Backbone as a chain_set.jsonl record, in Angstrom:
{"seq": "XXXXXXXXXXXXXXXXXXXXXXXXXXXXXXXXXXXXXXXXXXXXXXXXXXXXXXXXXXXXXXXXXXXXXXX", "coords": {"N": [[12.321, 21.581, 4.386], [10.001, 21.14, 1.89], [8.372, 18.384, 0.467], [7.623, 17.339, -2.875], [4.641, 15.941, -3.822], [4.418, 12.801, -5.391], [2.443, 11.209, -7.681], [2.425, 9.21, -9.628], [4.997, 7.039, -10.707], [7.845, 5.903, -12.473], [10.799, 4.2, -13.091], [13.179, 3.225, -15.358], [15.972, 1.322, -16.332], [18.382, 0.793, -18.804], [20.552, -1.37, -20.681], [23.363, -1.217, -22.998], [22.364, -2.564, -25.183], [19.734, -2.124, -25.147], [18.209, -3.642, -23.455], [16.067, -4.003, -20.662], [17.361, -3.55, -17.556], [16.703, -2.886, -15.031], [13.743, -2.011, -13.341], [11.36, 0.059, -11.79], [8.571, 0.993, -9.805], [8.344, 2.358, -7.546], [9.62, 4.969, -5.627], [11.458, 4.519, -3.575], [12.673, 2.069, -4.154], [15.644, 0.23, -4.918], [18.338, -0.649, -7.076], [20.243, -3.666, -7.097], [22.465, -3.845, -8.574], [22.659, -5.952, -10.295], [21.793, -8.12, -13.085], [19.511, -10.363, -14.102], [20.474, -12.046, -12.075], [23.22, -11.858, -12.266], [26.126, -9.852, -11.741], [26.065, -6.548, -13.101], [27.794, -5.472, -16.042], [30.73, -3.385, -16.319], [30.213, -0.195, -17.644], [28.197, 1.996, -19.734], [24.939, 2.941, -18.871], [21.519, 3.579, -19.534], [18.862, 5.68, -18.525], [15.362, 6.228, -17.871], [13.114, 8.282, -16.36], [9.848, 8.62, -15.406], [7.231, 10.615, -14.252], [4.385, 11.749, -12.399], [3.148, 14.478, -10.835], [1.251, 16.252, -8.343], [1.731, 18.91, -8.618], [2.541, 19.308, -11.275], [0.198, 19.079, -12.58], [-1.853, 17.387, -14.854], [0.016, 16.433, -16.573], [2.447, 14.162, -17.641], [5.776, 13.969, -16.619], [9.099, 13.627, -17.921], [12.372, 12.405, -17.575], [15.559, 11.861, -18.948], [18.677, 10.139, -19.266], [22.122, 9.2, -18.718], [24.302, 6.9, -17.024], [27.437, 5.882, -15.766], [28.691, 2.797, -14.943], [31.114, 1.706, -12.791], [33.366, -0.662, -11.653]], "CA": [[12.138, 21.412, 2.954], [8.731, 20.487, 1.59], [8.479, 17.421, -0.624], [6.618, 17.381, -3.937], [3.978, 14.629, -3.873], [4.458, 12.099, -6.674], [1.286, 10.318, -7.789], [2.803, 8.096, -10.496], [6.448, 7.035, -10.851], [8.431, 4.747, -13.151], [12.212, 4.318, -13.442], [13.68, 2.088, -16.132], [17.391, 1.412, -16.675], [18.646, -0.053, -19.961], [21.958, -1.554, -21.046], [23.681, -0.686, -24.335], [21.585, -3.294, -26.181], [18.338, -1.756, -24.98], [17.516, -4.539, -22.528], [15.738, -3.418, -19.369], [18.109, -4.231, -16.494], [16.062, -2.535, -13.771], [12.521, -1.214, -13.457], [10.75, 0.29, -10.488], [7.406, 1.866, -9.738], [8.394, 2.96, -6.209], [10.794, 5.829, -5.516], [12.42, 3.984, -2.603], [13.326, 0.85, -4.637], [17.026, 0.394, -5.348], [18.934, -1.759, -7.819], [21.377, -4.304, -6.423], [23.58, -3.856, -9.521], [22.717, -7.2, -11.063], [20.813, -8.343, -14.143], [19.266, -11.809, -14.181], [21.288, -12.728, -11.085], [24.649, -11.672, -12.535], [26.503, -8.438, -11.632], [26.104, -5.808, -14.365], [29.12, -5.174, -16.573], [31.171, -1.994, -16.343], [29.793, 0.442, -18.886], [27.19, 3.053, -19.687], [23.544, 2.519, -18.799], [20.622, 4.685, -19.835], [17.673, 5.649, -17.676], [14.204, 7.065, -18.145], [12.248, 8.462, -15.203], [8.585, 9.266, -15.736], [6.482, 10.844, -13.025], [3.246, 12.653, -12.414], [2.981, 15.075, -9.518], [0.089, 17.137, -8.259], [2.173, 20.241, -9.03], [2.599, 19.385, -12.738], [-1.147, 18.898, -13.125], [-2.108, 16.068, -15.436], [1.043, 16.153, -17.576], [3.521, 13.274, -17.224], [7.107, 14.516, -16.852], [10.075, 12.592, -18.28], [13.789, 12.734, -17.52], [16.39, 10.816, -19.55], [20.103, 10.392, -19.134], [22.961, 7.996, -18.644], [25.169, 6.751, -15.871], [28.496, 4.927, -16.042], [28.953, 1.876, -13.856], [32.536, 1.35, -12.675], [33.588, -1.595, -10.531]], "C": [[10.856, 20.623, 2.73], [8.891, 19.589, 0.369], [7.344, 17.614, -1.628], [5.944, 16.011, -4.0], [3.986, 14.042, -5.29], [3.306, 11.097, -6.694], [1.597, 9.069, -8.606], [4.306, 8.193, -10.726], [6.874, 5.765, -11.57], [9.877, 5.075, -13.496], [12.61, 3.061, -14.185], [15.138, 2.357, -16.486], [17.668, 0.374, -17.759], [20.15, -0.201, -20.182], [22.17, -1.071, -22.479], [22.942, -1.394, -25.461], [20.093, -3.007, -26.064], [17.535, -2.685, -24.089], [17.246, -3.801, -21.224], [16.456, -4.209, -18.291], [17.54, -3.913, -15.119], [14.817, -1.726, -14.076], [11.892, -1.109, -12.085], [9.57, 1.234, -10.628], [7.303, 2.537, -8.373], [9.697, 3.737, -6.076], [11.86, 5.216, -4.612], [13.107, 2.694, -3.054], [14.726, 1.163, -5.142], [17.478, -0.84, -6.124], [20.06, -2.363, -6.992], [22.575, -4.427, -7.367], [23.707, -5.134, -10.325], [21.606, -7.238, -12.102], [20.702, -9.845, -14.333], [20.215, -12.593, -13.273], [22.783, -12.602, -11.257], [24.987, -10.187, -12.385], [26.58, -7.771, -13.009], [27.543, -5.503, -14.755], [29.445, -3.693, -16.398], [30.728, -1.401, -17.671], [28.747, 1.507, -18.651], [25.799, 2.447, -19.742], [22.678, 3.754, -18.96], [19.374, 4.558, -18.985], [16.594, 6.582, -18.203], [13.373, 7.082, -16.865], [11.008, 9.191, -15.689], [7.81, 9.434, -14.443], [5.367, 11.857, -13.252], [3.094, 13.179, -10.999], [1.751, 15.966, -9.525], [0.449, 18.555, -8.692], [2.166, 20.379, -10.552], [1.233, 19.214, -13.385], [-1.309, 17.505, -13.671], [-1.066, 15.682, -16.481], [2.154, 15.28, -16.985], [4.854, 13.932, -17.573], [8.079, 13.373, -17.119], [11.482, 13.168, -18.214], [14.562, 11.571, -18.118], [17.844, 11.175, -19.358], [20.88, 9.094, -19.115], [23.815, 8.052, -17.402], [26.213, 5.69, -16.231], [28.757, 4.096, -14.793], [30.421, 1.476, -13.902], [32.679, 0.447, -11.483], [34.867, -1.258, -9.827]], "O": [[10.661, 19.561, 3.319], [9.475, 19.991, -0.637], [6.238, 18.009, -1.258], [6.626, 15.009, -4.215], [3.608, 14.707, -6.255], [3.211, 10.236, -5.819], [1.089, 7.989, -8.307], [4.839, 9.286, -10.916], [6.339, 4.686, -11.315], [10.155, 6.101, -14.118], [12.4, 1.952, -13.694], [15.501, 3.463, -16.885], [17.245, -0.777, -17.652], [20.922, 0.717, -19.908], [21.237, -0.566, -23.103], [22.894, -0.884, -26.581], [19.285, -3.58, -26.795], [16.318, -2.539, -23.974], [18.099, -3.059, -20.738], [16.2, -5.402, -18.121], [17.857, -4.595, -14.144], [14.823, -0.864, -14.954], [11.891, -2.068, -11.312], [9.57, 2.146, -11.454], [6.311, 3.199, -8.071], [10.766, 3.21, -6.384], [13.052, 5.386, -4.869], [14.049, 2.256, -2.394], [14.968, 2.223, -5.719], [17.032, -1.952, -5.841], [20.753, -1.649, -6.268], [23.585, -5.037, -7.013], [24.732, -5.378, -10.962], [20.622, -6.503, -12.02], [21.674, -10.514, -14.682], [20.699, -13.663, -13.642], [23.545, -13.175, -10.479], [24.225, -9.339, -12.849], [27.096, -8.355, -13.962], [28.402, -5.303, -13.896], [28.547, -2.853, -16.336], [30.858, -2.045, -18.712], [28.451, 1.871, -17.513], [25.519, 1.56, -20.549], [23.07, 4.851, -18.563], [18.884, 3.453, -18.751], [16.868, 7.574, -18.878], [12.98, 6.035, -16.351], [11.102, 10.251, -16.308], [7.736, 8.512, -13.631], [5.41, 12.686, -14.16], [2.929, 12.398, -10.061], [1.273, 16.381, -10.581], [-0.429, 19.322, -9.089], [1.826, 21.442, -11.072], [1.124, 19.206, -14.611], [-0.937, 16.534, -13.012], [-1.251, 14.701, -17.2], [2.73, 15.618, -15.951], [5.041, 14.399, -18.697], [7.901, 12.272, -16.599], [11.754, 14.257, -18.719], [14.257, 10.414, -17.829], [18.209, 12.349, -19.293], [20.36, 8.03, -19.452], [24.021, 9.111, -16.809], [25.905, 4.717, -16.919], [29.013, 4.637, -13.717], [30.911, 0.975, -14.914], [32.168, 0.754, -10.407], [35.232, -1.924, -8.859]]}, "num_chains": 1, "name": "protein.A"}
């Protein structure tokens, strides 16, 4: 399987109040499930992934969605 080269990447995760609980500019970064040193609450979180690949040309692509955290 051939990988698509990503030139620019940003992942942001927000809580229900719109606070950024996680942000990353590297694909391999992972969240530890905490926000300001405290474990995140059970609930729905929203994410936005923006990336630029050599395949998409000069257009930034964006994916949005949600994920439910259950302890």
